Short mmCIF file of C-alpha atoms in Angstrom, two decimals:
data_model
loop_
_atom_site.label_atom_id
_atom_site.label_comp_id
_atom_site.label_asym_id
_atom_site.label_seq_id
_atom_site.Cartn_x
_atom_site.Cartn_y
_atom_site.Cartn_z
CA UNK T 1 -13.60 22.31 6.47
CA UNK T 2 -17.49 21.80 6.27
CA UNK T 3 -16.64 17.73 6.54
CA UNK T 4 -13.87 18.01 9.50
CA UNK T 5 -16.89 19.63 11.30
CA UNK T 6 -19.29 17.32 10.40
CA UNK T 7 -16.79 14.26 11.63
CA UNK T 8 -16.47 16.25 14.72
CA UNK T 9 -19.84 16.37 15.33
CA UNK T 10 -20.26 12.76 14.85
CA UNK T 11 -17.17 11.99 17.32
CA UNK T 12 -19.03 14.56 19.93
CA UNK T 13 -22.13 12.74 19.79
CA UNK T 14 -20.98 9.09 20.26
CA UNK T 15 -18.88 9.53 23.13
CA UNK T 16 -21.82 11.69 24.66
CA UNK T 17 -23.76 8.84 24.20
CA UNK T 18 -21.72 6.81 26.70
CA UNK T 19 -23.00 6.16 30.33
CA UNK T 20 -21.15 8.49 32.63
CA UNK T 21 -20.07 5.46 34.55
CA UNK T 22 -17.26 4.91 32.03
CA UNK T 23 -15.15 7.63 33.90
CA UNK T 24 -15.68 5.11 37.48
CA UNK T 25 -14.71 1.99 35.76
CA UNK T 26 -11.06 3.57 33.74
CA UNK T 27 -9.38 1.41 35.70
CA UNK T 28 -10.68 -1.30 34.74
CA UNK T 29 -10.53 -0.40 31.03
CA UNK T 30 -7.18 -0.37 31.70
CA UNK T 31 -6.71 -3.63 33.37
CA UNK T 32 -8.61 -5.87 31.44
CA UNK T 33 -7.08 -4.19 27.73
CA UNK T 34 -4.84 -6.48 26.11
CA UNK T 35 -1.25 -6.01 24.77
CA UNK T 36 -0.28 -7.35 21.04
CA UNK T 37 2.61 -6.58 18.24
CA UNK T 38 4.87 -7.96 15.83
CA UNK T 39 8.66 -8.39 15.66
CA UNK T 40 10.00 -8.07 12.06
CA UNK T 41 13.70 -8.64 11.67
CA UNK T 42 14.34 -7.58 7.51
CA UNK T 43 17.48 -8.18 5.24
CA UNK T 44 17.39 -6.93 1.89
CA UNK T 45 20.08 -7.48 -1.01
CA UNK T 46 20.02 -5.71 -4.48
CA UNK T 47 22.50 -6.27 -6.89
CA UNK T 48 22.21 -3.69 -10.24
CA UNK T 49 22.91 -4.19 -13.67
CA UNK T 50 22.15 -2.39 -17.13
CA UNK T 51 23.84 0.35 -18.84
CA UNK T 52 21.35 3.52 -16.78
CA UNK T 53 21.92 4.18 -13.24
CA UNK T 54 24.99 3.00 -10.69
CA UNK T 55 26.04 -0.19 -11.45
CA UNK T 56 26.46 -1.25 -7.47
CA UNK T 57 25.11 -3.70 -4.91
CA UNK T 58 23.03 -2.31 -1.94
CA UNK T 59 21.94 -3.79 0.92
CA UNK T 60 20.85 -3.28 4.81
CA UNK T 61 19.53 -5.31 7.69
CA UNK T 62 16.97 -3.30 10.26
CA UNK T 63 15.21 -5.10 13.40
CA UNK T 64 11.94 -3.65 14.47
CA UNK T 65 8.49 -3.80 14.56
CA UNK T 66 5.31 -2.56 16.58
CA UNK T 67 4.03 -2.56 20.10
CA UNK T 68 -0.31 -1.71 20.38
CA UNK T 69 -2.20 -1.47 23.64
CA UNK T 70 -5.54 -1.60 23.35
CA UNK T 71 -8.04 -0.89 26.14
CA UNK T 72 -11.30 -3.27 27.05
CA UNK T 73 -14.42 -1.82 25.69
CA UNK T 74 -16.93 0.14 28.28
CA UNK T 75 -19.87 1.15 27.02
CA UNK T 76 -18.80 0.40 23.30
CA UNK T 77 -15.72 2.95 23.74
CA UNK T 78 -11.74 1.94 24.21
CA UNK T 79 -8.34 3.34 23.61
CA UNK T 80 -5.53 2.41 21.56
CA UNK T 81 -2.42 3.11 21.41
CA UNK T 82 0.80 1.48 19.27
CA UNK T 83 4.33 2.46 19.04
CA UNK T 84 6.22 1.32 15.89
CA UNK T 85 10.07 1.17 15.56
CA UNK T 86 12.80 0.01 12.87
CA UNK T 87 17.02 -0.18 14.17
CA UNK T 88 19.40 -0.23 11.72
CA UNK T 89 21.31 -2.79 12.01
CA UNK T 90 25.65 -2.48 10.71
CA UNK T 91 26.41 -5.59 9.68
CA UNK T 92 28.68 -4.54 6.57
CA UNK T 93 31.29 -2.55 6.17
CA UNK T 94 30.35 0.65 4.84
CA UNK T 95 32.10 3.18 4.38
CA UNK T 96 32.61 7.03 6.27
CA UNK T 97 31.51 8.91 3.04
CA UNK T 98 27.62 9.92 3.33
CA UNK T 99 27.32 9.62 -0.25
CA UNK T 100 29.03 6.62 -0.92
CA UNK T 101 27.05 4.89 1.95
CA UNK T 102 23.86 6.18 0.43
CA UNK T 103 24.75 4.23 -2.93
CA UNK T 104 25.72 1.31 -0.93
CA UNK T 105 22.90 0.89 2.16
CA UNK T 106 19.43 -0.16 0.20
CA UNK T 107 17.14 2.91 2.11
CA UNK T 108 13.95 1.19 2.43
CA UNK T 109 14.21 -0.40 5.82
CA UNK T 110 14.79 2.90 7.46
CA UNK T 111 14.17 6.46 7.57
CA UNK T 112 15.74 9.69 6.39
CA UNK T 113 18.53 9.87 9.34
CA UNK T 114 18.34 5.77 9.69
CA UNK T 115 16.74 4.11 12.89
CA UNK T 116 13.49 6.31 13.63
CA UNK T 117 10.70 5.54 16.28
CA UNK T 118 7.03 6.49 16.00
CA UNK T 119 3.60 7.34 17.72
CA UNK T 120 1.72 5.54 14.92
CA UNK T 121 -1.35 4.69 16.52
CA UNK T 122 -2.96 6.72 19.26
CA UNK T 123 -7.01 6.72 18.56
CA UNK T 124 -10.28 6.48 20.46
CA UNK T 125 -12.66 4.17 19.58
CA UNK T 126 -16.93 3.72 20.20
CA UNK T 127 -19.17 1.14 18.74
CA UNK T 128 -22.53 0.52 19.31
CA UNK T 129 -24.78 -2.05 17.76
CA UNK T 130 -23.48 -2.69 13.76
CA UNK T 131 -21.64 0.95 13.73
CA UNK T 132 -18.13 1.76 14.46
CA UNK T 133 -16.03 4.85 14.70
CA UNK T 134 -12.65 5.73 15.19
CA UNK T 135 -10.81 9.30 15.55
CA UNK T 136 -6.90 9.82 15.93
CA UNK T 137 -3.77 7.80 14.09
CA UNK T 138 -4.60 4.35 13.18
CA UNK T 139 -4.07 2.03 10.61
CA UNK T 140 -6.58 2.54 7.91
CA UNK T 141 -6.92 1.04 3.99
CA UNK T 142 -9.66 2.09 1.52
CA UNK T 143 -9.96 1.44 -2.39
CA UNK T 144 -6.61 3.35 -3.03
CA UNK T 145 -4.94 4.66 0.36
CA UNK T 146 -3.44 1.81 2.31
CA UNK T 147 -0.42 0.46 4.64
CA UNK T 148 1.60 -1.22 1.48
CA UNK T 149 3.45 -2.96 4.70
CA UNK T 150 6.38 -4.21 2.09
CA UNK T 151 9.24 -3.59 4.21
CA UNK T 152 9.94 -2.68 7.53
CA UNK T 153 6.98 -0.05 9.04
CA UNK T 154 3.99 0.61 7.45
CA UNK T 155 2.16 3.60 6.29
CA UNK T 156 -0.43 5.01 8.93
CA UNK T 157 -3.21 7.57 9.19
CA UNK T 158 -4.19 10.23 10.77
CA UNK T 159 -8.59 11.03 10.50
CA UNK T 160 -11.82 9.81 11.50
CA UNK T 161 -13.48 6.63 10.59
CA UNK T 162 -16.80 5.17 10.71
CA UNK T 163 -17.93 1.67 9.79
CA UNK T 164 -21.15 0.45 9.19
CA UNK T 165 -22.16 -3.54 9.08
CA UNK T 166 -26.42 -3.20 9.56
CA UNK T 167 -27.03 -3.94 5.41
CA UNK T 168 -26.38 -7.88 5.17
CA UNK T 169 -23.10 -9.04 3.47
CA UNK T 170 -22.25 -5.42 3.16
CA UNK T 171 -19.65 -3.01 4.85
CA UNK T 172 -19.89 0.57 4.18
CA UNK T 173 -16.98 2.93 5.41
CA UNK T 174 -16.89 6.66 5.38
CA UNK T 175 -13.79 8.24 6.32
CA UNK T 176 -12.08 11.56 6.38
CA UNK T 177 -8.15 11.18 6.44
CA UNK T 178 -6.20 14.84 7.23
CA UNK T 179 -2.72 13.47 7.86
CA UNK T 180 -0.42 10.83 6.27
CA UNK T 181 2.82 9.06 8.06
CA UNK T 182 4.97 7.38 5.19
CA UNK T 183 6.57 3.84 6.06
CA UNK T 184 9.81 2.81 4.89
CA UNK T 185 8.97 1.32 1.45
CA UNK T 186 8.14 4.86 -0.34
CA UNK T 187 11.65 5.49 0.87
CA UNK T 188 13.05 4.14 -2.83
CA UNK T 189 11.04 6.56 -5.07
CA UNK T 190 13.81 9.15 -3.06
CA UNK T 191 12.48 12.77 -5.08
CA UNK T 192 9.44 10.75 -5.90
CA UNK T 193 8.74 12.37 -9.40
CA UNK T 194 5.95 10.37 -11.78
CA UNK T 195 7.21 6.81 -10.85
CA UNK T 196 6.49 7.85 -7.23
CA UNK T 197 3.23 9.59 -7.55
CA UNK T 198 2.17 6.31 -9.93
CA UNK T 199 3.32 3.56 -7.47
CA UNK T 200 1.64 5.28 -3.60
CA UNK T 201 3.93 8.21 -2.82
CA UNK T 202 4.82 11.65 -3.04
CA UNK T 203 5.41 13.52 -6.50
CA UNK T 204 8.34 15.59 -5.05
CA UNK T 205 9.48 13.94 -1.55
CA UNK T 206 9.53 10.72 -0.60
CA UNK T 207 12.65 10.69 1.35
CA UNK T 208 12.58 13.45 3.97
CA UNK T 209 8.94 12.99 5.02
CA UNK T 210 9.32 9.04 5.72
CA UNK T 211 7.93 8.77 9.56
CA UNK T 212 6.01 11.88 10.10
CA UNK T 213 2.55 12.45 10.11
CA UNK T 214 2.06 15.75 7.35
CA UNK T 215 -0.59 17.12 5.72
CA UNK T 216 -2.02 15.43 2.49
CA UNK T 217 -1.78 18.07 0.35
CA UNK T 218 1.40 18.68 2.11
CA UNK T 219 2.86 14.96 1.42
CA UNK T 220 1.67 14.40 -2.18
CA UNK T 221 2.64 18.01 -3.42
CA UNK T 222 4.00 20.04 -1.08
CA UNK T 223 0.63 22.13 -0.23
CA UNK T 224 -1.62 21.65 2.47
CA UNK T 225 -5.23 20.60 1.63
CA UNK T 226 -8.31 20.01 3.60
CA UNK T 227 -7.25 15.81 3.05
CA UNK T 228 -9.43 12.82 1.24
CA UNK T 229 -12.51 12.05 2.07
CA UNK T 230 -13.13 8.60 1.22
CA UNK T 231 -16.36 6.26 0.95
CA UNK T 232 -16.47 2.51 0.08
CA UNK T 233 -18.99 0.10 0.25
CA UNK T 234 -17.82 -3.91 -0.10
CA UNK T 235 -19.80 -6.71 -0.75
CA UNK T 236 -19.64 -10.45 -0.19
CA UNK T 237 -22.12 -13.13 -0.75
CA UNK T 238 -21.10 -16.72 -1.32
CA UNK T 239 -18.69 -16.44 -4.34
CA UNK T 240 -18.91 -13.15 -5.47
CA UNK T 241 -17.60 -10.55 -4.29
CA UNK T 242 -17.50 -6.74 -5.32
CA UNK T 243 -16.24 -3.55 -3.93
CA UNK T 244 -16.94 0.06 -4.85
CA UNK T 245 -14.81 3.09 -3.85
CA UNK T 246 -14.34 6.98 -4.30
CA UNK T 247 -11.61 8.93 -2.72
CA UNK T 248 -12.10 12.74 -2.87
CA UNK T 249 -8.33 14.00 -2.50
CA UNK T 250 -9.72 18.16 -2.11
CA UNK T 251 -7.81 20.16 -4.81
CA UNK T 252 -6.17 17.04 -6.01
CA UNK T 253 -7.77 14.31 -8.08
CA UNK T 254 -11.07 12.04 -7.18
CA UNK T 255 -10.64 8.84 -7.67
CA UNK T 256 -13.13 6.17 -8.40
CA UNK T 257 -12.60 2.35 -7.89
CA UNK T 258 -15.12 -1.19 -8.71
CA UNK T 259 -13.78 -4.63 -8.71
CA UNK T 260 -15.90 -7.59 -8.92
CA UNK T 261 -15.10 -11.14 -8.70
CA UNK T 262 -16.61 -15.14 -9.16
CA UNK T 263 -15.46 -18.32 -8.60
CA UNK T 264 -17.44 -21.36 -9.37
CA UNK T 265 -17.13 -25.63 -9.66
CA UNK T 266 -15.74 -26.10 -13.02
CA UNK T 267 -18.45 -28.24 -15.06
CA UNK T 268 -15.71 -31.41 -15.76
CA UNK T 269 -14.34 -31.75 -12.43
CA UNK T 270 -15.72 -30.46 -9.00
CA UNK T 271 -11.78 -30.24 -7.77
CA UNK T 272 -11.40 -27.33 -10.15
CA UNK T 273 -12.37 -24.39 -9.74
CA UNK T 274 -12.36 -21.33 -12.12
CA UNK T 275 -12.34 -17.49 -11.28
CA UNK T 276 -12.68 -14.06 -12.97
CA UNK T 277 -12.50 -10.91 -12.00
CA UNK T 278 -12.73 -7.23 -13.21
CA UNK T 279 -11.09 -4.02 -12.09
CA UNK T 280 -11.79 -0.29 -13.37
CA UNK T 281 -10.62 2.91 -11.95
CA UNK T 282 -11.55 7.07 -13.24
CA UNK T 283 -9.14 9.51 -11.92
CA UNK T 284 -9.92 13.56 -12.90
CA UNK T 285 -8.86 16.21 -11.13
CA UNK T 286 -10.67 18.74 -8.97
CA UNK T 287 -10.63 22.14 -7.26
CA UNK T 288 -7.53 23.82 -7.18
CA UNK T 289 -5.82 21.19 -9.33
CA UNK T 290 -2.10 21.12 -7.40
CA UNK T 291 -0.76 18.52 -9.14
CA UNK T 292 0.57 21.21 -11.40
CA UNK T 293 2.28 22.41 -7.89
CA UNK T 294 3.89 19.24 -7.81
CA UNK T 295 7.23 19.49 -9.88
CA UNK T 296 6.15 17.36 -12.66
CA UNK T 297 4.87 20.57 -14.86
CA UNK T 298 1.37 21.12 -16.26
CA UNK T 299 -1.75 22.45 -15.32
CA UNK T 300 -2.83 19.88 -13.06
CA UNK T 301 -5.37 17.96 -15.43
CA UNK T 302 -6.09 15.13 -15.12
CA UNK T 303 -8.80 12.46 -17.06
CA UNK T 304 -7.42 9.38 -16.94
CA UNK T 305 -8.69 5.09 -16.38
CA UNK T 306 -7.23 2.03 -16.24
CA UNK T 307 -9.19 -1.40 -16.55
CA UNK T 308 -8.01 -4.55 -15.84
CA UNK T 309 -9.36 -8.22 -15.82
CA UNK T 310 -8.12 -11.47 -14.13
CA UNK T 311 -8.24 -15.61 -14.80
CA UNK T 312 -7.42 -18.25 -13.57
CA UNK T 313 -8.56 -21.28 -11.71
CA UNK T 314 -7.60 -23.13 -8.02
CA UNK T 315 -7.19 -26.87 -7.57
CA UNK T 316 -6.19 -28.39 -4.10
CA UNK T 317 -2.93 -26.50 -3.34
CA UNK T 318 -2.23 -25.05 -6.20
CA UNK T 319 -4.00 -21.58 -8.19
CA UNK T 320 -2.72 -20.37 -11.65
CA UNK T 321 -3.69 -17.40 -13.60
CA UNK T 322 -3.52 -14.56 -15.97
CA UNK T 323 -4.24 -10.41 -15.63
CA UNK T 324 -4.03 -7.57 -18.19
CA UNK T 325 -4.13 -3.78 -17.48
CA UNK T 326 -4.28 -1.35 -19.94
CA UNK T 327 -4.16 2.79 -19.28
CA UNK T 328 -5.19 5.86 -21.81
CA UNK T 329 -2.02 7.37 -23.59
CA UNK T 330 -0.85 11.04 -23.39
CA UNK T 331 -0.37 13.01 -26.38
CA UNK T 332 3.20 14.62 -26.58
CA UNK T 333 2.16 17.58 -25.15
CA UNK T 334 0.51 16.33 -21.97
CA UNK T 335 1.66 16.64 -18.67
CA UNK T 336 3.44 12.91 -17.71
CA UNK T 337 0.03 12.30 -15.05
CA UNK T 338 -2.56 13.31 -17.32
CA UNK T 339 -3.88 10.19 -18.21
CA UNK T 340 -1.57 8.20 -15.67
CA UNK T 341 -3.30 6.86 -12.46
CA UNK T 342 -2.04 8.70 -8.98
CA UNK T 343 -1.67 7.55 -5.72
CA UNK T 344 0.22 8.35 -3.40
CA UNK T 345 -1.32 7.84 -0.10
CA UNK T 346 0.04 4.08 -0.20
CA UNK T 347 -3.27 2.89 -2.64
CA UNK T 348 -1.83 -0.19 -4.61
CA UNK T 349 -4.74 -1.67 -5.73
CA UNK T 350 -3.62 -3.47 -9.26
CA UNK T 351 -3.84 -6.83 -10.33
CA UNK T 352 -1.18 -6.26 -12.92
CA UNK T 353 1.56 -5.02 -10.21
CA UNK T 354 4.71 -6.64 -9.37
CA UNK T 355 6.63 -6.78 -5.91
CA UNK T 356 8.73 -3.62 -7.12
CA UNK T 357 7.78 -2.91 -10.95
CA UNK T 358 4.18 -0.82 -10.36
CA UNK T 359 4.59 0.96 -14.01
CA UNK T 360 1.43 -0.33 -14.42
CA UNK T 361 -0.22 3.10 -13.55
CA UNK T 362 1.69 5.34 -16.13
CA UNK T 363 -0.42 6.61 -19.07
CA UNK T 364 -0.19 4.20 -22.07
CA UNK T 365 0.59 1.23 -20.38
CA UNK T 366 -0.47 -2.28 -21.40
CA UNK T 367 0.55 -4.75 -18.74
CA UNK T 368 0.33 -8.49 -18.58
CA UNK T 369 1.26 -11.12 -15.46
CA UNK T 370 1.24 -14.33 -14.97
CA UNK T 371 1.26 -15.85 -11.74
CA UNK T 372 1.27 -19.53 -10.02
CA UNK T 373 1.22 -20.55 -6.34
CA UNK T 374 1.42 -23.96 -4.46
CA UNK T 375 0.17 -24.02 -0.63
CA UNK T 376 1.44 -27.05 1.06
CA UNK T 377 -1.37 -27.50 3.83
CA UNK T 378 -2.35 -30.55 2.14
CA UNK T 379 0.64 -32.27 2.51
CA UNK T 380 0.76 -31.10 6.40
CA UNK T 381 3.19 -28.48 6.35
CA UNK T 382 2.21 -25.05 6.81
CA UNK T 383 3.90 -23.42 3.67
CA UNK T 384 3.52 -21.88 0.42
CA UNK T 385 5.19 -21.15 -2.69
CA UNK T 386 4.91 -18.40 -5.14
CA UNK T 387 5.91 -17.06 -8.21
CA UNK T 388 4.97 -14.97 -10.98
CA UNK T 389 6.30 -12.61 -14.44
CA UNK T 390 4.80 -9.34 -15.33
CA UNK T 391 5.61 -7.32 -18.74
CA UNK T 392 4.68 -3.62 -19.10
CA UNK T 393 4.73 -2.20 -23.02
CA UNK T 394 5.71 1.75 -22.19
CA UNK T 395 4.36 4.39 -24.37
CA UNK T 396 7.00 7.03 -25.26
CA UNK T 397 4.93 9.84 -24.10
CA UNK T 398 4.39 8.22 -20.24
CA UNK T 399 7.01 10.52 -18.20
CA UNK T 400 8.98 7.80 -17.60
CA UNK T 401 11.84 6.65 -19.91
CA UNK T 402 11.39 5.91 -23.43
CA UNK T 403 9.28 3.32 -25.41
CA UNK T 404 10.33 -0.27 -23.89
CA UNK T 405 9.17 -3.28 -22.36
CA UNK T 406 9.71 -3.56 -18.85
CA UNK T 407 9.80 -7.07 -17.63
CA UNK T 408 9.70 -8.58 -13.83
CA UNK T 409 9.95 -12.30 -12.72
CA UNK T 410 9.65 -12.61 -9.21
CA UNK T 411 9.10 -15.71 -6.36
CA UNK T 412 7.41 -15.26 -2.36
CA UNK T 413 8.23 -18.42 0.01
CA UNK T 414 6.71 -18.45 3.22
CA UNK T 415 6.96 -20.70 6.10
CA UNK T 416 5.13 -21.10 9.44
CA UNK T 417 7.59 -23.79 11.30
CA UNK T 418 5.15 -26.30 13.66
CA UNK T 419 7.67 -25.76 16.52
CA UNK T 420 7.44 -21.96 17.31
CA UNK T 421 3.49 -20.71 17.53
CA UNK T 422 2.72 -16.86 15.46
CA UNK T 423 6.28 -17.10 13.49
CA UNK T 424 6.48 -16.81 9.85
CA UNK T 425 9.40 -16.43 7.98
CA UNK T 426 9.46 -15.50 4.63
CA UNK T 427 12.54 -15.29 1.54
CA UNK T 428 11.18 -13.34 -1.45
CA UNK T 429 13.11 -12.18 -4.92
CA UNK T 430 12.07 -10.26 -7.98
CA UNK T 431 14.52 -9.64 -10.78
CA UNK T 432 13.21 -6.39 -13.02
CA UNK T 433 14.36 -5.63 -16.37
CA UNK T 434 14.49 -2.33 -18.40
CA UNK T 435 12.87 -0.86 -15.32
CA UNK T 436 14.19 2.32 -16.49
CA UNK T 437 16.12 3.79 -19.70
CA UNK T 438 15.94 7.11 -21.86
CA UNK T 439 16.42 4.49 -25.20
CA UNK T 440 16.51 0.99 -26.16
CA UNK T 441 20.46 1.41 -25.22
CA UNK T 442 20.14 2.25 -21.46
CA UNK T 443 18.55 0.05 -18.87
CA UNK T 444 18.30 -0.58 -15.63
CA UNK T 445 17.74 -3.61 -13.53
CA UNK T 446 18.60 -6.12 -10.26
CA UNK T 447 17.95 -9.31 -8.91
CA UNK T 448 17.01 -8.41 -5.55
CA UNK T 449 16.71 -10.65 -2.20
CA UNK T 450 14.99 -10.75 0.76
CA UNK T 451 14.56 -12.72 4.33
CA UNK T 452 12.20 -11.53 6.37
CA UNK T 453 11.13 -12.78 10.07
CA UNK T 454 7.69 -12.05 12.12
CA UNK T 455 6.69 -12.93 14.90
CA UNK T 456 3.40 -11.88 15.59
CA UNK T 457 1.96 -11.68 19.50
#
């Protein structure tokens, strides 16, 4: 409560600062603010197999997107506002049974009763000299809360924000977030459980709450807390580049995050040109400790880390490398999220991730991926090509299935075509293996497709 007043206080004082003339030139404001969006039309395509789980083929096609206005800056202060939308679109025959249909229609292009519409962004903004602050619903990412824009809407934020630029090659933001509006995506973690509250969402619903702003505490474990308060502090200077965050989730967890990385001019040849980088985050949990509130048992605990390092190099078009993750294990008596990493404010961070698999968060996992891409700039088209395989070795005692190795191969294409200015369209697929299974005798997997059109204005 203390911090929502201080943020207050800050918000008070800015837009007291501003000249009273503001109110004389609204109009203005209004007529010199500019309009912008994106259209996204989405088809998605995922065909199971294994021995665990329904052995089906889902799909579903939504058109939608976003529409922001943003006002013209008086004084260093503006308006915003942005509607965002997805439509379902019926282009297959499904069937009149609700539960049928829900085995059949893939659910992460839409919300909980399909097409949904929402107030996503409404803020007001100030800025004066290297400082900026924001108050209202906005899009917002720190070191692990973010967007994770990987299907049709977004995730977005309700809170106050304030930037800071006056350090050279540094940007320092200090936020407090009291609301949380789940996109689409989180849709597929459906009761959410351990795999949900390791991979951004909630630990018991991540269905029914998809396009509403709710409480934090609320969202991640169905009891409202005071929010996250969240500072980070980035850093950029020629090739190095570092970033240093801690998100205070009251009576959840705090989490603290530090990547660094380097690129130089390989000593043989200056058209190569290597890069590391390092990744660490500390979880533990504080105050009131609801994560045992959360349906997944325990007494809300939690000590956990994962590290992770990545190699690789980048000559002309093309970049290759390698990343390992590793997490502490649980005994057999710990709760599943003791030493597992959670996030579930959209927070996907992890160099070890793939496009669906993100097991890399459960306690006692050891992850490894491989990844290659190929930008075709060079050769004057405006394309790229992708691809990439990721293996996470499963302890038995991580919540989540038994021992295994969970495998995922996956490929992104993207395309800007010459002819038609701000489009990009984009056909992705990932094909996961042992994704889930009790034993070494039931699995789960797909190969999974999808086409994907924006047009950005």
């Amino acid at each position: 409560m203390k911090k929502q007043l201080l943020f207050s206080a800050i918000t008070a004082g800015l837009i007291c600062s501003v000249n009273v003339q503001a109110a004389e030139d609204l109009s203005t404001m209004f007529s010199e603010g500019k309009t912008s969006g994106q259209v996204r039309m989405f088809y998605v395509d995922r065909e199971y197999q294994g021995s665990s789980g329904t052995n089906n083929q889902r799909n579903s096609m939504a058109v939608g997107g976003h529409l922001k206005f943003e006002t013209a800056d008086y004084n260093g202060l503006n308006f915003a506002t942005a509607v965002y939308t997805t439509n379902d679109i019926n282009l297959f025959d499904y069937s009149d049974n609700a539960s049928e249909d829900s085995l059949k229609k893939d659910p992460t292009l839409l919300g909980p009763d399909g097409s949904y519409s929402i107030l996503g962004e409404a803020y007001v903004g100030y800025k004066r000299g290297n400082t900026s602050f924001k108050y209202g619903r906005m899009s917002f990412d720190s070191a692990m809360m973010g967007g994770d824009d990987a299907r049709m809407l977004k995730n977005l934020f309700q809170g106050y924000v304030l930037t800071n630029k006056d350090i050279t090659n540094v940007n320092i933001q200090l936020a407090h977030i009291t609301k949380f509006a789940q996109g689409t995506f989180g849709n597929v973690y459906g009761a959410g459980g351990i795999l949900g509250a390791t991979s951004g969402y909630s630990a018991h619903d991540a269905t029914s709450q998809v396009g509403s702003f709710k409480n934090m505490g609320e969202y991640a474990v169905g009891k409202n807390t005071n929010g996250v308060t969240s500072l980070m502090a980035t850093y950029k200077n020629g090739n190095f580049k570092a970033k240093i965050g801690d998100d205070y989730a009251h009576d959840l967890y705090n989490t603290i995050y530090a990547d660094a990385s380097i690129s130089w001019t390989c000593l043989f040849s200056d058209k190569v040109k290597p890069f590391f980088a390092a990744q660490a985050i500390k979880q533990n949990s504080v105050g009131d400790k609801l994560m045992k509130d959360s349906g997944l048992g325990g007494n809300g605990e939690i000590d956990s880390s994962y590290w992770a390092g990545k190699f690789g190099a980048k000559a002309g078009g093309f970049t290759g490398y390698v990343a390992y993750s590793t997490t502490g294990k649980n005994s057999a008596t710990d709760s599943s999220y003791k030493n597992a990493i959670i996030t579930q404010f959209g927070g996907m961070p992890a160099f070890t991730q793939g496009m669906v698999t993100r097991h890399q968060f459960l306690a006692g996992t050891d992850t490894t991926k491989f990844g290659a891409s190929y930008s075709f700039k060079e050769m004057g088209t405006n394309a790229s090509l992708a691809g990439y395989y990721a293996s996470f070795d499963m302890d038995a005692n991580s919540g989540y299935g038994g021992t295994r190795t969970a495998t995922e191969a996956g490929f992104d294409a993207i395309y800007y075509p010459a002819s038609v200015k701000n489009l990009q369209l984009r056909f992705r697929g990932n094909f996961p293996r042992d994704f889930a299974g009790s034993d070494a005798t039931t699995t789960t997997g797909w190969n999974e497709y999808r086409l994907i059109a924006n047009y950005n204005f």
